[in-house]
mmCIF file of C-alpha atoms and ligand atoms in Angstrom:
data_model
loop_
_atom_site.group_PDB
_atom_site.id
_atom_site.type_symbol
_atom_site.label_atom_id
_atom_site.label_comp_id
_atom_site.label_asym_id
_atom_site.label_seq_id
_atom_site.Cartn_x
_atom_site.Cartn_y
_atom_site.Cartn_z
ATOM 1 C CA MET A 1 -0.093 -0.282 0.222
ATOM 2 C CA LEU A 2 1.218 3.158 -0.914
ATOM 3 C CA THR A 3 1.553 6.048 1.965
ATOM 4 C CA PRO A 4 0.236 8.865 0.656
ATOM 5 C CA LEU A 5 2.913 11.888 0.123
ATOM 6 C CA THR A 6 -0.054 14.596 0.065
ATOM 7 C CA ASN A 7 -3.337 14.757 2.321
ATOM 8 C CA LYS A 8 -5.314 13.611 -0.971
ATOM 9 C CA THR A 9 -7.583 10.826 -1.291
ATOM 10 C CA ALA A 10 -8.254 9.108 -4.393
ATOM 11 C CA VAL A 11 -12.116 9.122 -4.841
ATOM 12 C CA ILE A 12 -14.688 7.498 -7.006
ATOM 13 C CA SER A 13 -16.729 10.301 -8.528
ATOM 14 C CA GLY A 14 -18.360 8.508 -11.303
ATOM 15 C CA ILE A 15 -19.384 4.803 -12.463
ATOM 16 C CA GLY A 16 -20.596 3.221 -15.298
ATOM 17 C CA THR A 17 -21.251 -0.192 -17.176
ATOM 18 C CA TRP A 18 -21.823 -2.092 -20.560
ATOM 19 C CA VAL A 19 -23.166 -5.612 -21.220
ATOM 20 C CA PRO A 20 -24.187 -6.947 -24.889
ATOM 21 C CA GLU A 21 -27.619 -7.487 -25.608
ATOM 22 C CA LYS A 22 -27.247 -11.104 -26.406
ATOM 23 C CA VAL A 23 -28.568 -13.628 -23.269
ATOM 24 C CA LEU A 24 -27.165 -16.599 -22.904
ATOM 25 C CA THR A 25 -29.036 -19.055 -20.931
ATOM 26 C CA ASN A 26 -27.904 -22.596 -19.569
ATOM 27 C CA ASP A 27 -30.533 -23.881 -21.189
ATOM 28 C CA ASP A 28 -29.228 -22.618 -23.968
ATOM 29 C CA LEU A 29 -25.652 -23.898 -23.654
ATOM 30 C CA SER A 30 -27.611 -27.429 -22.609
ATOM 31 C CA LYS A 31 -27.875 -27.146 -26.953
ATOM 32 C CA ILE A 32 -24.139 -26.837 -27.446
ATOM 33 C CA VAL A 33 -22.356 -28.929 -24.840
ATOM 34 C CA ASP A 34 -23.097 -31.706 -22.626
ATOM 35 C CA THR A 35 -24.479 -29.967 -19.388
ATOM 36 C CA ASN A 36 -27.530 -28.338 -18.181
ATOM 37 C CA ASP A 37 -29.367 -25.823 -16.078
ATOM 38 C CA GLU A 38 -29.542 -27.915 -12.794
ATOM 39 C CA TRP A 39 -25.370 -28.327 -12.563
ATOM 40 C CA ILE A 40 -24.611 -25.132 -13.799
ATOM 41 C CA THR A 41 -26.364 -23.147 -11.183
ATOM 42 C CA THR A 42 -25.785 -25.477 -8.382
ATOM 43 C CA ARG A 43 -22.032 -25.934 -9.247
ATOM 44 C CA THR A 44 -21.548 -22.027 -9.896
ATOM 45 C CA GLY A 45 -24.994 -19.734 -9.509
ATOM 46 C CA ILE A 46 -25.135 -18.422 -12.843
ATOM 47 C CA ARG A 47 -28.276 -18.850 -14.919
ATOM 48 C CA GLU A 48 -27.249 -16.448 -17.723
ATOM 49 C CA ARG A 49 -24.716 -14.865 -19.247
ATOM 50 C CA HIS A 50 -24.730 -11.985 -21.936
ATOM 51 C CA ILE A 51 -22.362 -12.539 -25.455
ATOM 52 C CA ALA A 52 -20.910 -10.160 -27.782
ATOM 53 C CA ALA A 53 -21.612 -9.928 -31.186
ATOM 54 C CA PRO A 54 -19.504 -10.790 -33.886
ATOM 55 C CA GLY A 55 -18.503 -7.331 -34.301
ATOM 56 C CA GLU A 56 -18.342 -5.854 -31.152
ATOM 57 C CA SER A 57 -15.174 -5.225 -29.605
ATOM 58 C CA CYS A 58 -13.805 -5.334 -26.186
ATOM 59 C CA SER A 59 -12.866 -1.519 -26.972
ATOM 60 C CA ASP A 60 -16.398 -1.215 -28.127
ATOM 61 C CA MET A 61 -17.431 -2.501 -24.679
ATOM 62 C CA ALA A 62 -15.423 -0.603 -22.863
ATOM 63 C CA ALA A 63 -16.106 2.618 -24.478
ATOM 64 C CA LYS A 64 -19.602 2.586 -23.722
ATOM 65 C CA ALA A 65 -18.633 1.985 -20.316
ATOM 66 C CA GLY A 66 -16.353 4.573 -20.040
ATOM 67 C CA ALA A 67 -18.962 7.185 -21.406
ATOM 68 C CA ALA A 68 -21.342 6.377 -18.834
ATOM 69 C CA ALA A 69 -19.031 6.869 -16.154
ATOM 70 C CA LEU A 70 -17.952 10.350 -17.320
ATOM 71 C CA ARG A 71 -21.823 10.847 -17.565
ATOM 72 C CA SER A 72 -22.474 9.469 -14.033
ATOM 73 C CA ALA A 73 -19.310 11.799 -12.637
ATOM 74 C CA GLY A 74 -20.011 14.961 -14.627
ATOM 75 C CA ALA A 75 -16.655 14.778 -15.932
ATOM 76 C CA ASP A 76 -15.250 16.659 -19.159
ATOM 77 C CA PRO A 77 -13.493 13.752 -21.480
ATOM 78 C CA ALA A 78 -10.413 16.391 -22.037
ATOM 79 C CA GLU A 79 -10.087 16.873 -18.106
ATOM 80 C CA ILE A 80 -8.924 12.630 -17.835
ATOM 81 C CA ASP A 81 -5.379 12.431 -17.705
ATOM 82 C CA LEU A 82 -4.954 8.637 -17.221
ATOM 83 C CA LEU A 83 -6.949 5.613 -18.595
ATOM 84 C CA VAL A 84 -6.272 2.243 -17.569
ATOM 85 C CA VAL A 85 -7.821 -0.618 -18.944
ATOM 86 C CA ALA A 86 -8.029 -4.365 -17.507
ATOM 87 C CA THR A 87 -8.374 -6.668 -19.795
ATOM 88 C CA VAL A 88 -7.056 -10.263 -21.078
ATOM 89 C CA THR A 89 -9.280 -10.275 -24.144
ATOM 90 C CA ALA A 90 -7.696 -6.963 -25.556
ATOM 91 C CA ASP A 91 -8.847 -6.585 -29.493
ATOM 92 C CA HIS A 92 -5.633 -6.573 -30.776
ATOM 93 C CA CYS A 93 -1.865 -7.896 -29.205
ATOM 94 C CA MET A 94 -0.963 -4.168 -29.962
ATOM 95 C CA PRO A 95 -1.795 -1.249 -29.758
ATOM 96 C CA SER A 96 -3.285 -1.091 -26.548
ATOM 97 C CA THR A 97 -7.049 -1.326 -25.854
ATOM 98 C CA ALA A 98 -6.762 1.330 -23.953
ATOM 99 C CA CYS A 99 -5.594 3.482 -27.035
ATOM 100 C CA LEU A 100 -8.453 2.292 -28.844
ATOM 101 C CA VAL A 101 -10.655 3.788 -26.617
ATOM 102 C CA GLN A 102 -9.047 6.742 -26.110
ATOM 103 C CA PRO A 103 -10.781 8.444 -29.336
ATOM 104 C CA LYS A 104 -13.969 6.790 -29.086
ATOM 105 C CA LEU A 105 -14.178 9.152 -25.810
ATOM 106 C CA GLY A 106 -12.583 11.757 -26.859
ATOM 107 C CA LEU A 107 -10.012 11.719 -23.653
ATOM 108 C CA VAL A 108 -7.074 13.931 -25.690
ATOM 109 C CA ASN A 109 -5.132 14.359 -22.817
ATOM 110 C CA ALA A 110 -4.906 11.059 -21.371
ATOM 111 C CA THR A 111 -1.485 8.862 -20.763
ATOM 112 C CA CYS A 112 -3.826 5.315 -21.997
ATOM 113 C CA PHE A 113 -2.248 1.746 -21.131
ATOM 114 C CA ASP A 114 -3.637 -1.784 -20.463
ATOM 115 C CA ILE A 115 -2.885 -4.043 -17.715
ATOM 116 C CA SER A 116 -3.151 -7.878 -17.655
ATOM 117 C CA ALA A 117 -4.181 -9.200 -14.102
ATOM 118 C CA ALA A 118 -6.988 -11.091 -15.393
ATOM 119 C CA CYS A 119 -10.316 -11.492 -12.922
ATOM 120 C CA SER A 120 -7.858 -9.264 -10.342
ATOM 121 C CA GLY A 121 -7.390 -6.409 -13.218
ATOM 122 C CA PHE A 122 -9.953 -3.667 -11.688
ATOM 123 C CA VAL A 123 -8.751 -4.179 -8.758
ATOM 124 C CA TYR A 124 -5.413 -3.795 -10.060
ATOM 125 C CA ALA A 125 -6.154 -1.050 -11.952
ATOM 126 C CA LEU A 126 -8.022 0.925 -9.585
ATOM 127 C CA ASP A 127 -4.903 0.506 -7.516
ATOM 128 C CA ILE A 128 -2.369 2.189 -10.260
ATOM 129 C CA ALA A 129 -5.044 4.594 -10.542
ATOM 130 C CA ARG A 130 -4.780 5.619 -7.125
ATOM 131 C CA GLN A 131 -1.334 6.162 -6.964
ATOM 132 C CA TYR A 132 -1.428 8.694 -10.175
ATOM 133 C CA ILE A 133 -3.768 10.279 -7.839
ATOM 134 C CA LEU A 134 -2.168 10.631 -4.373
ATOM 135 C CA THR A 135 1.542 11.760 -6.312
ATOM 136 C CA GLY A 136 -0.193 14.181 -8.163
ATOM 137 C CA ALA A 137 0.303 12.862 -11.578
ATOM 138 C CA ALA A 138 -2.881 12.616 -12.615
ATOM 139 C CA ARG A 139 -6.397 14.867 -11.059
ATOM 140 C CA LYS A 140 -8.565 12.514 -12.992
ATOM 141 C CA ALA A 141 -8.098 9.234 -14.025
ATOM 142 C CA MET A 142 -10.786 6.362 -15.939
ATOM 143 C CA VAL A 143 -10.203 2.673 -15.112
ATOM 144 C CA VAL A 144 -12.002 -0.048 -17.117
ATOM 145 C CA GLY A 145 -12.597 -3.559 -16.436
ATOM 146 C CA ALA A 146 -13.656 -4.764 -20.179
ATOM 147 C CA GLU A 147 -14.351 -8.353 -21.211
ATOM 148 C CA LYS A 148 -14.882 -9.936 -24.503
ATOM 149 C CA MET A 149 -14.376 -13.925 -22.768
ATOM 150 C CA SER A 150 -16.818 -15.425 -25.695
ATOM 151 C CA ALA A 151 -13.818 -14.965 -28.034
ATOM 152 C CA ILE A 152 -11.227 -16.953 -26.121
ATOM 153 C CA LEU A 153 -13.809 -19.825 -24.691
ATOM 154 C CA ASP A 154 -13.783 -23.378 -26.234
ATOM 155 C CA TRP A 155 -17.494 -23.859 -26.792
ATOM 156 C CA GLN A 156 -16.709 -27.886 -26.517
ATOM 157 C CA ASP A 157 -14.789 -27.698 -23.092
ATOM 158 C CA ARG A 158 -18.115 -27.469 -20.640
ATOM 159 C CA GLY A 159 -15.483 -27.063 -17.996
ATOM 160 C CA THR A 160 -14.730 -23.753 -18.772
ATOM 161 C CA CYS A 161 -17.431 -21.981 -21.270
ATOM 162 C CA VAL A 162 -20.541 -22.430 -18.604
ATOM 163 C CA ILE A 163 -18.673 -20.117 -16.230
ATOM 164 C CA PHE A 164 -17.497 -16.683 -17.786
ATOM 165 C CA GLY A 165 -19.709 -13.770 -19.772
ATOM 166 C CA ASP A 166 -19.063 -10.423 -21.917
ATOM 167 C CA GLY A 167 -19.200 -7.223 -20.409
ATOM 168 C CA ALA A 168 -17.469 -3.813 -19.136
ATOM 169 C CA GLY A 169 -17.511 -1.560 -16.494
ATOM 170 C CA ALA A 170 -15.421 1.647 -15.632
ATOM 171 C CA VAL A 171 -15.239 4.601 -13.017
ATOM 172 C CA VAL A 172 -13.816 8.062 -13.104
ATOM 173 C CA LEU A 173 -11.333 8.463 -10.207
ATOM 174 C CA GLU A 174 -10.833 11.992 -8.833
ATOM 175 C CA ALA A 175 -8.223 13.645 -5.766
ATOM 176 C CA GLY A 176 -10.568 14.898 -3.397
ATOM 177 C CA ASP A 177 -8.717 16.755 -0.153
ATOM 178 C CA GLY A 178 -7.514 15.138 3.161
ATOM 179 C CA ALA A 179 -11.289 15.196 4.561
ATOM 180 C CA SER A 180 -12.787 13.692 1.380
ATOM 181 C CA ARG A 181 -13.889 9.489 1.390
ATOM 182 C CA GLY A 182 -12.859 7.841 -1.084
ATOM 183 C CA ILE A 183 -9.919 4.659 -1.138
ATOM 184 C CA VAL A 184 -9.111 3.279 2.191
ATOM 185 C CA SER A 185 -6.778 0.738 1.653
ATOM 186 C CA THR A 186 -5.219 -1.341 -1.115
ATOM 187 C CA ALA A 187 -3.755 -4.761 -0.942
ATOM 188 C CA MET A 188 -2.476 -7.006 -3.914
ATOM 189 C CA GLY A 189 -0.806 -10.125 -4.636
ATOM 190 C CA SER A 190 0.662 -12.531 -6.710
ATOM 191 C CA ASP A 191 2.282 -15.979 -7.281
ATOM 192 C CA GLY A 192 3.462 -16.724 -10.686
ATOM 193 C CA SER A 193 4.922 -20.369 -9.965
ATOM 194 C CA LEU A 194 0.887 -20.926 -10.296
ATOM 195 C CA ALA A 195 0.687 -19.806 -13.636
ATOM 196 C CA ASN A 196 0.083 -22.861 -15.606
ATOM 197 C CA LEU A 197 -3.496 -22.919 -13.385
ATOM 198 C CA ILE A 198 -5.321 -20.582 -15.727
ATOM 199 C CA ARG A 199 -3.872 -19.712 -19.422
ATOM 200 C CA VAL A 200 -3.999 -19.471 -22.914
ATOM 201 C CA GLU A 201 -1.518 -20.907 -24.234
ATOM 202 C CA ALA A 202 -0.813 -19.718 -27.899
ATOM 203 C CA GLY A 203 -0.824 -16.839 -29.654
ATOM 204 C CA GLY A 204 1.934 -15.103 -27.515
ATOM 205 C CA SER A 205 5.401 -14.633 -28.550
ATOM 206 C CA ALA A 206 5.894 -18.261 -26.327
ATOM 207 C CA LEU A 207 4.180 -19.951 -28.741
ATOM 208 C CA PRO A 208 2.870 -17.919 -31.919
ATOM 209 C CA ALA A 209 -0.404 -19.111 -34.080
ATOM 210 C CA SER A 210 0.273 -21.873 -36.138
ATOM 211 C CA VAL A 211 -1.934 -24.420 -38.287
ATOM 212 C CA GLU A 212 -1.020 -26.333 -35.344
ATOM 213 C CA THR A 213 -2.027 -24.446 -32.174
ATOM 214 C CA VAL A 214 -5.403 -23.741 -33.946
ATOM 215 C CA GLN A 215 -6.222 -27.609 -34.779
ATOM 216 C CA ASN A 216 -4.791 -28.381 -30.956
ATOM 217 C CA ARG A 217 -7.515 -25.509 -29.730
ATOM 218 C CA GLN A 218 -4.676 -24.043 -28.194
ATOM 219 C CA HIS A 219 -6.049 -19.967 -28.078
ATOM 220 C CA PHE A 220 -8.541 -20.949 -25.879
ATOM 221 C CA ILE A 221 -8.615 -20.466 -21.817
ATOM 222 C CA LYS A 222 -7.661 -23.812 -20.100
ATOM 223 C CA MET A 223 -8.199 -23.954 -16.447
ATOM 224 C CA GLU A 224 -7.401 -26.405 -13.654
ATOM 225 C CA VAL A 225 -10.659 -25.977 -12.167
ATOM 226 C CA ASN A 226 -10.481 -27.345 -8.803
ATOM 227 C CA GLN A 227 -7.157 -26.146 -8.185
ATOM 228 C CA VAL A 228 -8.262 -22.398 -8.760
ATOM 229 C CA PHE A 229 -11.338 -22.836 -6.339
ATOM 230 C CA LYS A 230 -9.086 -23.893 -3.648
ATOM 231 C CA SER A 231 -6.685 -20.983 -4.102
ATOM 232 C CA ALA A 232 -9.113 -18.265 -4.916
ATOM 233 C CA VAL A 233 -10.971 -19.353 -0.806
ATOM 234 C CA ARG A 234 -7.690 -18.930 0.599
ATOM 235 C CA GLY A 235 -6.592 -16.121 -1.344
ATOM 236 C CA MET A 236 -9.421 -13.430 -1.210
ATOM 237 C CA ALA A 237 -10.111 -14.203 2.730
ATOM 238 C CA GLU A 238 -6.278 -13.639 3.252
ATOM 239 C CA ILE A 239 -6.102 -10.145 0.980
ATOM 240 C CA SER A 240 -9.260 -9.115 2.342
ATOM 241 C CA GLU A 241 -8.052 -9.178 6.233
ATOM 242 C CA LYS A 242 -4.674 -7.844 5.000
ATOM 243 C CA ALA A 243 -6.796 -4.902 3.587
ATOM 244 C CA LEU A 244 -9.340 -4.431 6.378
ATOM 245 C CA ALA A 245 -6.256 -4.419 8.831
ATOM 246 C CA LEU A 246 -4.429 -1.450 6.767
ATOM 247 C CA ALA A 247 -7.934 0.192 6.617
ATOM 248 C CA GLY A 248 -8.106 0.281 10.718
ATOM 249 C CA ILE A 249 -11.209 -1.360 10.629
ATOM 250 C CA ALA A 250 -13.645 -4.746 10.949
ATOM 251 C CA SER A 251 -14.970 -6.546 8.957
ATOM 252 C CA ALA A 252 -18.580 -5.988 10.466
ATOM 253 C CA ASP A 253 -18.038 -1.952 9.563
ATOM 254 C CA LEU A 254 -18.782 -3.162 6.035
ATOM 255 C CA LYS A 255 -21.701 -2.147 4.485
ATOM 256 C CA ALA A 256 -21.004 -4.562 1.616
ATOM 257 C CA VAL A 257 -18.490 -6.871 0.161
ATOM 258 C CA VAL A 258 -18.495 -7.084 -3.667
ATOM 259 C CA PRO A 259 -16.663 -10.108 -4.391
ATOM 260 C CA HIS A 260 -15.259 -11.218 -7.987
ATOM 261 C CA GLN A 261 -18.240 -13.096 -9.344
ATOM 262 C CA ALA A 262 -16.374 -16.358 -9.842
ATOM 263 C CA ASN A 263 -18.715 -18.787 -8.398
ATOM 264 C CA VAL A 264 -21.201 -18.539 -5.525
ATOM 265 C CA ARG A 265 -19.756 -20.987 -3.781
ATOM 266 C CA ILE A 266 -16.384 -19.559 -3.446
ATOM 267 C CA ILE A 267 -18.115 -16.013 -2.723
ATOM 268 C CA SER A 268 -20.211 -17.815 0.234
ATOM 269 C CA ALA A 269 -16.915 -19.693 1.609
ATOM 270 C CA ILE A 270 -15.365 -16.129 1.685
ATOM 271 C CA ALA A 271 -17.910 -14.862 3.548
ATOM 272 C CA GLU A 272 -17.732 -17.621 5.645
ATOM 273 C CA LYS A 273 -13.983 -16.928 6.712
ATOM 274 C CA LEU A 274 -14.311 -13.217 7.197
ATOM 275 C CA ALA A 275 -17.589 -13.293 9.624
ATOM 276 C CA ILE A 276 -19.292 -11.486 6.854
ATOM 277 C CA PRO A 277 -22.942 -12.433 6.218
ATOM 278 C CA MET A 278 -24.649 -13.038 2.810
ATOM 279 C CA ASP A 279 -26.600 -10.328 2.805
ATOM 280 C CA LYS A 280 -24.119 -7.845 2.730
ATOM 281 C CA VAL A 281 -22.841 -9.642 -0.194
ATOM 282 C CA VAL A 282 -23.373 -8.303 -3.461
ATOM 283 C CA LEU A 283 -24.152 -10.958 -6.039
ATOM 284 C CA ASN A 284 -24.925 -10.707 -9.601
ATOM 285 C CA LEU A 285 -23.096 -13.503 -11.382
ATOM 286 C CA ASP A 286 -26.655 -15.144 -11.871
ATOM 287 C CA ARG A 287 -27.378 -13.051 -14.539
ATOM 288 C CA TYR A 288 -23.763 -11.895 -16.109
ATOM 289 C CA GLY A 289 -21.400 -15.168 -15.191
ATOM 290 C CA ASN A 290 -17.694 -14.774 -14.737
ATOM 291 C CA THR A 291 -16.786 -11.603 -17.007
ATOM 292 C CA THR A 292 -13.454 -11.652 -15.684
ATOM 293 C CA ALA A 293 -12.147 -7.780 -14.990
ATOM 294 C CA ALA A 294 -15.488 -6.375 -15.656
ATOM 295 C CA SER A 295 -17.514 -8.712 -12.983
ATOM 296 C CA ILE A 296 -16.375 -5.975 -10.063
ATOM 297 C CA PRO A 297 -17.918 -2.825 -11.460
ATOM 298 C CA LEU A 298 -20.721 -4.584 -13.376
ATOM 299 C CA ALA A 299 -21.669 -6.068 -9.756
ATOM 300 C CA LEU A 300 -20.621 -2.432 -7.760
ATOM 301 C CA GLU A 301 -22.528 -0.161 -10.025
ATOM 302 C CA GLU A 302 -25.807 -2.326 -9.655
ATOM 303 C CA ALA A 303 -25.327 -1.971 -5.800
ATOM 304 C CA VAL A 304 -24.780 1.645 -5.944
ATOM 305 C CA ARG A 305 -27.881 2.153 -8.480
ATOM 306 C CA GLY A 306 -29.780 0.151 -5.899
ATOM 307 C CA GLY A 307 -29.411 2.006 -3.205
ATOM 308 C CA ARG A 308 -27.344 -0.538 -1.302
ATOM 309 C CA ILE A 309 -24.008 1.259 -1.071
ATOM 310 C CA GLN A 310 -24.599 5.100 0.468
ATOM 311 C CA ASP A 311 -22.360 7.800 1.254
ATOM 312 C CA GLY A 312 -20.194 6.821 4.059
ATOM 313 C CA ASP A 313 -20.639 3.599 3.850
ATOM 314 C CA PHE A 314 -17.654 1.209 4.119
ATOM 315 C CA ILE A 315 -17.295 -0.982 1.477
ATOM 316 C CA LEU A 316 -14.626 -4.196 0.492
ATOM 317 C CA LEU A 317 -13.820 -4.978 -3.230
ATOM 318 C CA VAL A 318 -11.350 -8.308 -3.761
ATOM 319 C CA ALA A 319 -10.503 -10.256 -6.662
ATOM 320 C CA PHE A 320 -8.783 -13.379 -7.457
ATOM 321 C CA GLY A 321 -7.716 -14.438 -11.173
ATOM 322 C CA ALA A 322 -5.310 -15.901 -13.648
ATOM 323 C CA GLY A 323 -1.348 -15.028 -12.885
ATOM 324 C CA LEU A 324 -2.222 -15.677 -10.266
ATOM 325 C CA THR A 325 -3.038 -12.454 -8.764
ATOM 326 C CA TRP A 326 -5.374 -11.210 -6.581
ATOM 327 C CA GLY A 327 -6.393 -7.800 -4.576
ATOM 328 C CA ALA A 328 -8.720 -5.923 -1.906
ATOM 329 C CA THR A 329 -9.900 -2.243 -1.821
ATOM 330 C CA VAL A 330 -11.456 -0.855 1.242
ATOM 331 C CA ILE A 331 -13.613 1.931 -0.184
ATOM 332 C CA GLN A 332 -15.437 4.666 1.897
ATOM 333 C CA TRP A 333 -17.742 5.716 -0.490
ATOM 334 C CA GLY A 334 -18.721 8.896 -1.181
ATOM 335 C CA ARG A 335 -17.085 12.326 -2.812
HETATM 336 O O1 LIG B 401 -12.140 -16.125 -12.388
HETATM 337 C C1 LIG B 401 -11.211 -16.913 -12.139
HETATM 338 C C2 LIG B 401 -11.108 -17.928 -11.281
HETATM 339 N N1 LIG B 401 -12.061 -19.011 -11.586
HETATM 340 C C3 LIG B 401 -12.793 -19.515 -10.766
HETATM 341 O O2 LIG B 401 -12.600 -19.114 -10.262
HETATM 342 C C4 LIG B 401 -13.349 -21.273 -11.357
HETATM 343 C C5 LIG B 401 -12.984 -21.746 -9.664
HETATM 344 N N2 LIG B 401 -13.610 -23.397 -10.317
HETATM 345 C C6 LIG B 401 -15.101 -23.489 -10.427
HETATM 346 O O3 LIG B 401 -15.852 -22.380 -10.262
HETATM 347 C C7 LIG B 401 -15.515 -24.837 -9.996
HETATM 348 O O4 LIG B 401 -14.616 -25.607 -9.376
HETATM 349 C C8 LIG B 401 -16.360 -25.211 -11.392
HETATM 350 C C9 LIG B 401 -17.342 -24.370 -11.512
HETATM 351 C C10 LIG B 401 -15.731 -24.890 -12.649
HETATM 352 C C11 LIG B 401 -16.426 -26.375 -11.117
HETATM 353 O O5 LIG B 401 -17.369 -27.402 -10.259
HETATM 354 P P1 LIG B 401 -17.150 -28.314 -9.130
HETATM 355 O O6 LIG B 401 -17.396 -28.602 -8.364
HETATM 356 O O7 LIG B 401 -15.632 -28.217 -9.163
HETATM 357 O O8 LIG B 401 -16.811 -29.250 -9.926
HETATM 358 P P2 LIG B 401 -16.113 -30.760 -11.005
HETATM 359 O O9 LIG B 401 -14.930 -30.044 -12.041
HETATM 360 O O10 LIG B 401 -15.100 -31.379 -9.862
HETATM 361 O O11 LIG B 401 -16.283 -31.366 -11.562
HETATM 362 C C12 LIG B 401 -17.569 -32.448 -11.264
HETATM 363 C C13 LIG B 401 -18.160 -33.184 -12.080
HETATM 364 C C14 LIG B 401 -17.300 -34.037 -13.112
HETATM 365 O O12 LIG B 401 -17.926 -35.226 -13.454
HETATM 366 P P3 LIG B 401 -17.365 -36.884 -12.310
HETATM 367 O O13 LIG B 401 -15.854 -36.527 -12.725
HETATM 368 O O14 LIG B 401 -17.594 -36.509 -11.253
HETATM 369 O O15 LIG B 401 -18.546 -37.464 -13.412
HETATM 370 C C15 LIG B 401 -16.988 -33.222 -14.188
HETATM 371 O O16 LIG B 401 -16.942 -33.984 -15.484
HETATM 372 O O17 LIG B 401 -19.155 -32.589 -13.084
HETATM 373 C C16 LIG B 401 -18.751 -32.575 -14.762
HETATM 374 N N3 LIG B 401 -18.766 -31.169 -15.194
HETATM 375 C C17 LIG B 401 -19.967 -31.082 -15.496
HETATM 376 N N4 LIG B 401 -21.284 -31.581 -15.864
HETATM 377 C C18 LIG B 401 -22.476 -30.858 -16.390
HETATM 378 C C19 LIG B 401 -18.136 -30.301 -15.247
HETATM 379 N N5 LIG B 401 -18.499 -29.301 -16.125
HETATM 380 C C20 LIG B 401 -19.929 -29.897 -16.312
HETATM 381 C C21 LIG B 401 -20.931 -29.183 -16.672
HETATM 382 N N6 LIG B 401 -22.021 -29.747 -16.877
HETATM 383 N N7 LIG B 401 -20.601 -27.600 -17.223
#
């Protein structure tokens, strides 16, 4: 965690989301792979997910979420100094998706780059933007989590294709004075020795695209699901405790927890470890599935819009994903 150089805080002043129109239900999936609604619902909590249209890119979704966040913040696009897009489904290997979003939103004064931390991407990107704000390097920043997971799913692998969905969520972050609310603490971690647990094998410089990599289905996500499940519960519970300790508050002080929406069983196991009742936990994976870097802002926006999070409330964001990576953020909501 960064010790602030100034008395500034980093405050979320706007939030917006976007999901594609098309909905794919569990019943629809059962016509594609050997699965059924009962298995998916009881093992994951997911009932349906949104799937991008063929011509709808990650940057298109990111820009739509970003536009909504700008409106919510009442910010002028030219005021944004920094744009960080968290994604593992970038439009291209290069240029960055952030550089493609920039002209779509008219962020003419922003420094733009992507970060790759999979499902932890949004909390990682928020931490980066916060540090730009605290050091005075940026006055207003936009953080986007956007994914077109459907582009890297193997629709023949029932172990993974039923889990994920597409979407985007964005926030505008700005400097507040020392008395303002905002991000209170952040804690991040990684363990690259477990990099093989969630991976896309081909298409990078280690294994460039070839006829063989396509034939071997190596451009799709592969996951050791059971090991990931156990690591996710342990990782998210531990990093939450660390962020709460850094913030100097107890789990009982939290009004809401917004976890990465991977699996309702993972989320309830974490809530139990942290002694947080499930009615304080924001869940929307039944309608969106696991949208990787978009999952936390999609759930956060819904909770704010529904009035579950009010000015002054302490909330916890917590995520876990490929890398392995994990991270947690304590925020006192409001400007
Ligand atoms: O966001 C990044 C982090 N990712 C995650 O957090 C994902 C973590 N993992 C999970 O959420 C869970 O491990 C899954 C939901 C993916 C799987 O649940 P599980 O309870 O761990 O099931 P399993 O993999 O142990 O499979 C149980 C059974 C197997 O059959 P047998 O061997 O018992 O006969 C699977 O073949 O369920 C079978 N199965 C399915 N059946 C119907 C696996 N996938 C499906 C499916 N439909 N889609």
